[in-house]
Tab-separated table of C-alpha atoms in Angstrom:
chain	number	residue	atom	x	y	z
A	25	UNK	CA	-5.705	5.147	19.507
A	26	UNK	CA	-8.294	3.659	17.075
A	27	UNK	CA	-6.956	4.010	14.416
A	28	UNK	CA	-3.064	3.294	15.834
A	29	UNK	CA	-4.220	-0.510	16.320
A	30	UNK	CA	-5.473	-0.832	12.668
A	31	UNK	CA	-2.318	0.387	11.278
A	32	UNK	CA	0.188	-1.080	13.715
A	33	UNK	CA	-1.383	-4.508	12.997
A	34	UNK	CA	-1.282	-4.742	9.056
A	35	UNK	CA	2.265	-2.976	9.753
A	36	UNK	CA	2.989	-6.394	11.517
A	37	UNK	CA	1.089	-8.621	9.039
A	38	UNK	CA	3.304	-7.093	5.993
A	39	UNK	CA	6.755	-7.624	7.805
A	40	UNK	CA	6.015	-10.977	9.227
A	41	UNK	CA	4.811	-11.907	5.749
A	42	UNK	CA	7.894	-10.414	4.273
A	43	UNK	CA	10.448	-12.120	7.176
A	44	UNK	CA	8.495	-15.592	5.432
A	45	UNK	CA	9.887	-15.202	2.197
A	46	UNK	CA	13.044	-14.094	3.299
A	47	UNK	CA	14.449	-16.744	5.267
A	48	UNK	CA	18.332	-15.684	5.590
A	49	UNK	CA	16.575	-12.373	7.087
A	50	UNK	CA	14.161	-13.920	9.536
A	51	UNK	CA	17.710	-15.819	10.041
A	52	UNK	CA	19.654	-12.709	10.758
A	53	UNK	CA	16.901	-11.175	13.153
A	54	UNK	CA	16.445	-14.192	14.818
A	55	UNK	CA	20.548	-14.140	15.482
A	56	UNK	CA	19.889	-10.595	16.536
A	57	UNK	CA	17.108	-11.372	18.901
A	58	UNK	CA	19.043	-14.190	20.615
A	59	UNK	CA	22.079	-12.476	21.172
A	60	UNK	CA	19.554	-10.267	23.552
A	61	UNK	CA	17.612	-12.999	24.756
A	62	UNK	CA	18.576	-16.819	24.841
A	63	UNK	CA	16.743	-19.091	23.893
A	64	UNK	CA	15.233	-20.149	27.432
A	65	UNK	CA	15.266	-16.705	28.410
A	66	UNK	CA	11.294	-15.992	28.373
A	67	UNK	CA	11.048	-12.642	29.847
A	68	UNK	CA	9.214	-9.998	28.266
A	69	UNK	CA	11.098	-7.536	26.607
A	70	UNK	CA	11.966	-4.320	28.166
A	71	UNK	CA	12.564	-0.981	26.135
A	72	UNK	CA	16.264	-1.449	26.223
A	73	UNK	CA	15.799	-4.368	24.425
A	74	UNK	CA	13.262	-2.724	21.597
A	75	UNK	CA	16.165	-0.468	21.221
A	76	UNK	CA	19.130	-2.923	20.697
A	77	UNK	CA	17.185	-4.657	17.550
A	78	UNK	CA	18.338	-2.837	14.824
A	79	UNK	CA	18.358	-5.048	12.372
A	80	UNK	CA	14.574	-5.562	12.906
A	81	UNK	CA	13.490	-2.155	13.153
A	82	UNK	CA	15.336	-1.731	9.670
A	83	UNK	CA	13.098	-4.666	8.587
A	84	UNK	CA	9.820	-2.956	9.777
A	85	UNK	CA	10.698	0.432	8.147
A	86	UNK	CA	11.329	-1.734	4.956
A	87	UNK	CA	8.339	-3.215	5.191
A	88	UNK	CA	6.345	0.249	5.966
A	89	UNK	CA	8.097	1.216	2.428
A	90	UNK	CA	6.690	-1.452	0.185
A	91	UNK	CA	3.558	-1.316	2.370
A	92	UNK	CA	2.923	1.388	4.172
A	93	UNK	CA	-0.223	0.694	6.120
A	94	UNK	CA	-1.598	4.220	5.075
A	95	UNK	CA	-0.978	4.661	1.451
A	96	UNK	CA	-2.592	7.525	0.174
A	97	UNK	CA	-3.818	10.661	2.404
A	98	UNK	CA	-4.485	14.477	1.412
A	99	UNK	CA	-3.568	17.591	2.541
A	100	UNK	CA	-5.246	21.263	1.171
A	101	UNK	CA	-2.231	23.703	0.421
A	102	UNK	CA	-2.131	27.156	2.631
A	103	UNK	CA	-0.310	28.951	-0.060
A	104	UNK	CA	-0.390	28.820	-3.668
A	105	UNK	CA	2.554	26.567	-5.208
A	106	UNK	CA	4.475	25.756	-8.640
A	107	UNK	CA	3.912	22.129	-9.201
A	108	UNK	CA	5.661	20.840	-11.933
A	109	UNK	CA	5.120	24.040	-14.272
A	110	UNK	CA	1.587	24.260	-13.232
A	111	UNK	CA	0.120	26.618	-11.066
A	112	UNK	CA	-1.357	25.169	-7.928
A	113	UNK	CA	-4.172	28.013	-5.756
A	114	UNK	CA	-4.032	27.992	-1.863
A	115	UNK	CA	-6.798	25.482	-0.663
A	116	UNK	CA	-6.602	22.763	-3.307
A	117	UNK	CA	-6.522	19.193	-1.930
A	118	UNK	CA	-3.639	17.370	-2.752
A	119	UNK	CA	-3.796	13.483	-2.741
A	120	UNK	CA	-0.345	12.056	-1.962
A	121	UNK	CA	0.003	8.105	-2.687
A	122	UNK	CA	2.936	6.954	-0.377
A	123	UNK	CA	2.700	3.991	-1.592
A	124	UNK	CA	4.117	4.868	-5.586
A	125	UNK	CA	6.726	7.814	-3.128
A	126	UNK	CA	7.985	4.805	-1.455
A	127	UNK	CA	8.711	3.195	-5.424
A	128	UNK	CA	10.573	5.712	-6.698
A	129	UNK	CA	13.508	4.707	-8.108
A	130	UNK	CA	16.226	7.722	-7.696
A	131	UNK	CA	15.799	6.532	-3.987
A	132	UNK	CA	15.243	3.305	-4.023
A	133	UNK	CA	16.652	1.073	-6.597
A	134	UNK	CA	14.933	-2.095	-7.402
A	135	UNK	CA	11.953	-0.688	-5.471
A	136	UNK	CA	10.301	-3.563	-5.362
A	137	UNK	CA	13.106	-5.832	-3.520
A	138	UNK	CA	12.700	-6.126	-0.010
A	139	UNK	CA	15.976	-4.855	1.437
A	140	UNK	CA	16.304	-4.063	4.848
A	141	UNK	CA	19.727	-2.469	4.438
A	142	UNK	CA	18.460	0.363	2.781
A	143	UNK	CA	17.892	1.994	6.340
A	144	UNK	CA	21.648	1.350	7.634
A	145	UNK	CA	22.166	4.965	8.761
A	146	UNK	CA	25.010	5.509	5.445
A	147	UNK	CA	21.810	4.911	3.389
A	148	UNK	CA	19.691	7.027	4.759
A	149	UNK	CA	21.367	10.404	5.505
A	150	UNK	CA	21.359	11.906	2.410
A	151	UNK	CA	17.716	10.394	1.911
A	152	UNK	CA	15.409	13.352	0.752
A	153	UNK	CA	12.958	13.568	3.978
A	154	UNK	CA	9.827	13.478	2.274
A	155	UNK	CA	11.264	10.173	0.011
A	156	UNK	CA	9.923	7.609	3.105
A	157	UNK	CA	6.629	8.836	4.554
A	158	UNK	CA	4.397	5.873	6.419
A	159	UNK	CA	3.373	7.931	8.788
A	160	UNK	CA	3.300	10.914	6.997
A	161	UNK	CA	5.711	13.774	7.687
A	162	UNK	CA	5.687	17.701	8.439
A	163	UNK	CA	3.356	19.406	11.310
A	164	UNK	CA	0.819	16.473	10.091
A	165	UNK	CA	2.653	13.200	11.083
A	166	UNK	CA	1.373	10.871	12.928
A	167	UNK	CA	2.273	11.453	16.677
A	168	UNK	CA	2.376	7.894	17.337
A	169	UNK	CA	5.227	6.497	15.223
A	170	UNK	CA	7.609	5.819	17.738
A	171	UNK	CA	5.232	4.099	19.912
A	172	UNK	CA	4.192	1.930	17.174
A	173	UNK	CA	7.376	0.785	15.518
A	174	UNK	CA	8.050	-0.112	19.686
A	175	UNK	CA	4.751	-1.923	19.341
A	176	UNK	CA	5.700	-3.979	16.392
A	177	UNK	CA	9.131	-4.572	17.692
A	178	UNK	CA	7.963	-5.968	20.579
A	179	UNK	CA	5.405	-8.460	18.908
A	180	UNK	CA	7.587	-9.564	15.743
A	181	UNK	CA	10.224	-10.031	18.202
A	182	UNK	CA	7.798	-12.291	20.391
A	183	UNK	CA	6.832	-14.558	17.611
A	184	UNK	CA	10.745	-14.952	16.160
A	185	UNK	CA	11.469	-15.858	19.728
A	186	UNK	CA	9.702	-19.051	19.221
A	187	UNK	CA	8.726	-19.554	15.755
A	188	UNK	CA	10.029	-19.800	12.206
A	189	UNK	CA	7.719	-18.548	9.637
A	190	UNK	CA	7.135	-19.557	6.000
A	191	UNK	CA	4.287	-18.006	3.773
A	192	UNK	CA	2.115	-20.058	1.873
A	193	UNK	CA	1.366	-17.263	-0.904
A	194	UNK	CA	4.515	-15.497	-2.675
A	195	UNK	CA	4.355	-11.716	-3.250
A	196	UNK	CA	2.906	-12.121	-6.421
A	197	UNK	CA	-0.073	-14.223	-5.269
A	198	UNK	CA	-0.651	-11.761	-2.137
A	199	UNK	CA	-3.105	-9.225	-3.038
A	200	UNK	CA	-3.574	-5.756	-1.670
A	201	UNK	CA	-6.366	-3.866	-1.007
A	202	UNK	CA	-6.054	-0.118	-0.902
A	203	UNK	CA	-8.767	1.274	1.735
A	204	UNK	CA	-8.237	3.648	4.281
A	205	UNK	CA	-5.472	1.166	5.740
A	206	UNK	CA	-3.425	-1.121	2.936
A	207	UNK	CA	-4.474	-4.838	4.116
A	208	UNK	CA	-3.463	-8.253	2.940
A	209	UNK	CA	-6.517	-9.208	0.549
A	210	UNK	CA	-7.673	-12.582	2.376
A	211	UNK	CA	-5.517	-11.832	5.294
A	212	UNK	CA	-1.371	-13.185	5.403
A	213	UNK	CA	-1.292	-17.089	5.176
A	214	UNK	CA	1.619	-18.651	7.039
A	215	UNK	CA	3.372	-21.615	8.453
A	216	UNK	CA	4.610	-21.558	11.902
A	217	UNK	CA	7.660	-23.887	13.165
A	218	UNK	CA	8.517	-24.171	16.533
A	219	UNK	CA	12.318	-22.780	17.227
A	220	UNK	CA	12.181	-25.398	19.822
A	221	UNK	CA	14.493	-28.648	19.902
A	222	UNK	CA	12.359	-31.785	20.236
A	223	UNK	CA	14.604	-33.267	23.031
């Protein structure tokens, strides 16, 4: 569980970052989120709800691509394996770097756009399954994915509910730091307007 909250919140850092630089994206969530709650509707938000924002869940898994909050894991092979003409023995490690999977262009051209649509279901299908891998994948994956992208759903949600976000720091001035989770370097700087009409 631990570990789930350090990974769920730089997951929410990087798309709420990301929504900031993207206004006519935040725009279209924000569309999405009202047509499920108006604006002086300020009830909490039930799983039904969660589910109906697709839009934003395509925004998180975007997000989770060009940052996925663990970027780089290992895993020691059980059998021996072919690996690009070499020969690979049972019980080497293996260091997979998610983040440079999630760049790779014969699935994602322009990998470094941020582009949301890329998870419409059409885009997707024919997706290899180990192409998109934030929370790993296999017998190894992280049992908690569903309950997390529900947890960032919820909270992104929240915020868009009653604020519009700008960053102060483009993507070129926001630095990374690769640890065990990938953080904002210096933490995500950003401006917060109130959705609210002065009356």
């Amino acid at each position: 569980m631990r570990q789930g909250h350090d990974t769920t919140t730089a997951g929410i850092s990087w798309v709420l970052f990301l929504l900031a630089l993207h206004p006519d994206v935040q725009e279209r969530v924000c569309e999405e989120i009202e047509s499920i709650f108006p604006p002086d509707d300020n009830r909490p938000a039930t799983m039904q709800d969660l589910n109906e924002l697709k839009l934003l869940e395509r925004c998180i898994k975007e997000a989770l691509r060009l940052y996925p909050s663990v970027s780089f894991f290992g895993r020691t092979l059980s059998e021996d394996i072919q690996l690009g003409g070499y020969h690979v023995p049972a019980q080497t490690i293996v260091g997979i770097h998610a983040y440079h999977v999630h760049r790779d262009e014969r699935y994602y051209p322009e990998p470094e756009k941020f582009d949301p649509d890329r998870f419409l279901p059409e885009n997707t299908e024919n997706r290899h399954p180990y192409a998109y891998i934030p929370f790993s994948a296999g017998p190894r994956n992280c049992i908690g994915q569903k309950f997390a992208l529900l947890e960032e759903k919820s909270l992104v949600s929240s915020i868009l509910r009653r604020y519009r976000l700008r960053s102060v720091r483009t993507r070129e001035e926001q630095l990374i730091m690769h640890e065990l989770i990938t953080r904002p370097k210096d933490g995500v700087l950003l401006y917060l307007e109130s959705r609210k009409k002065v009356q």
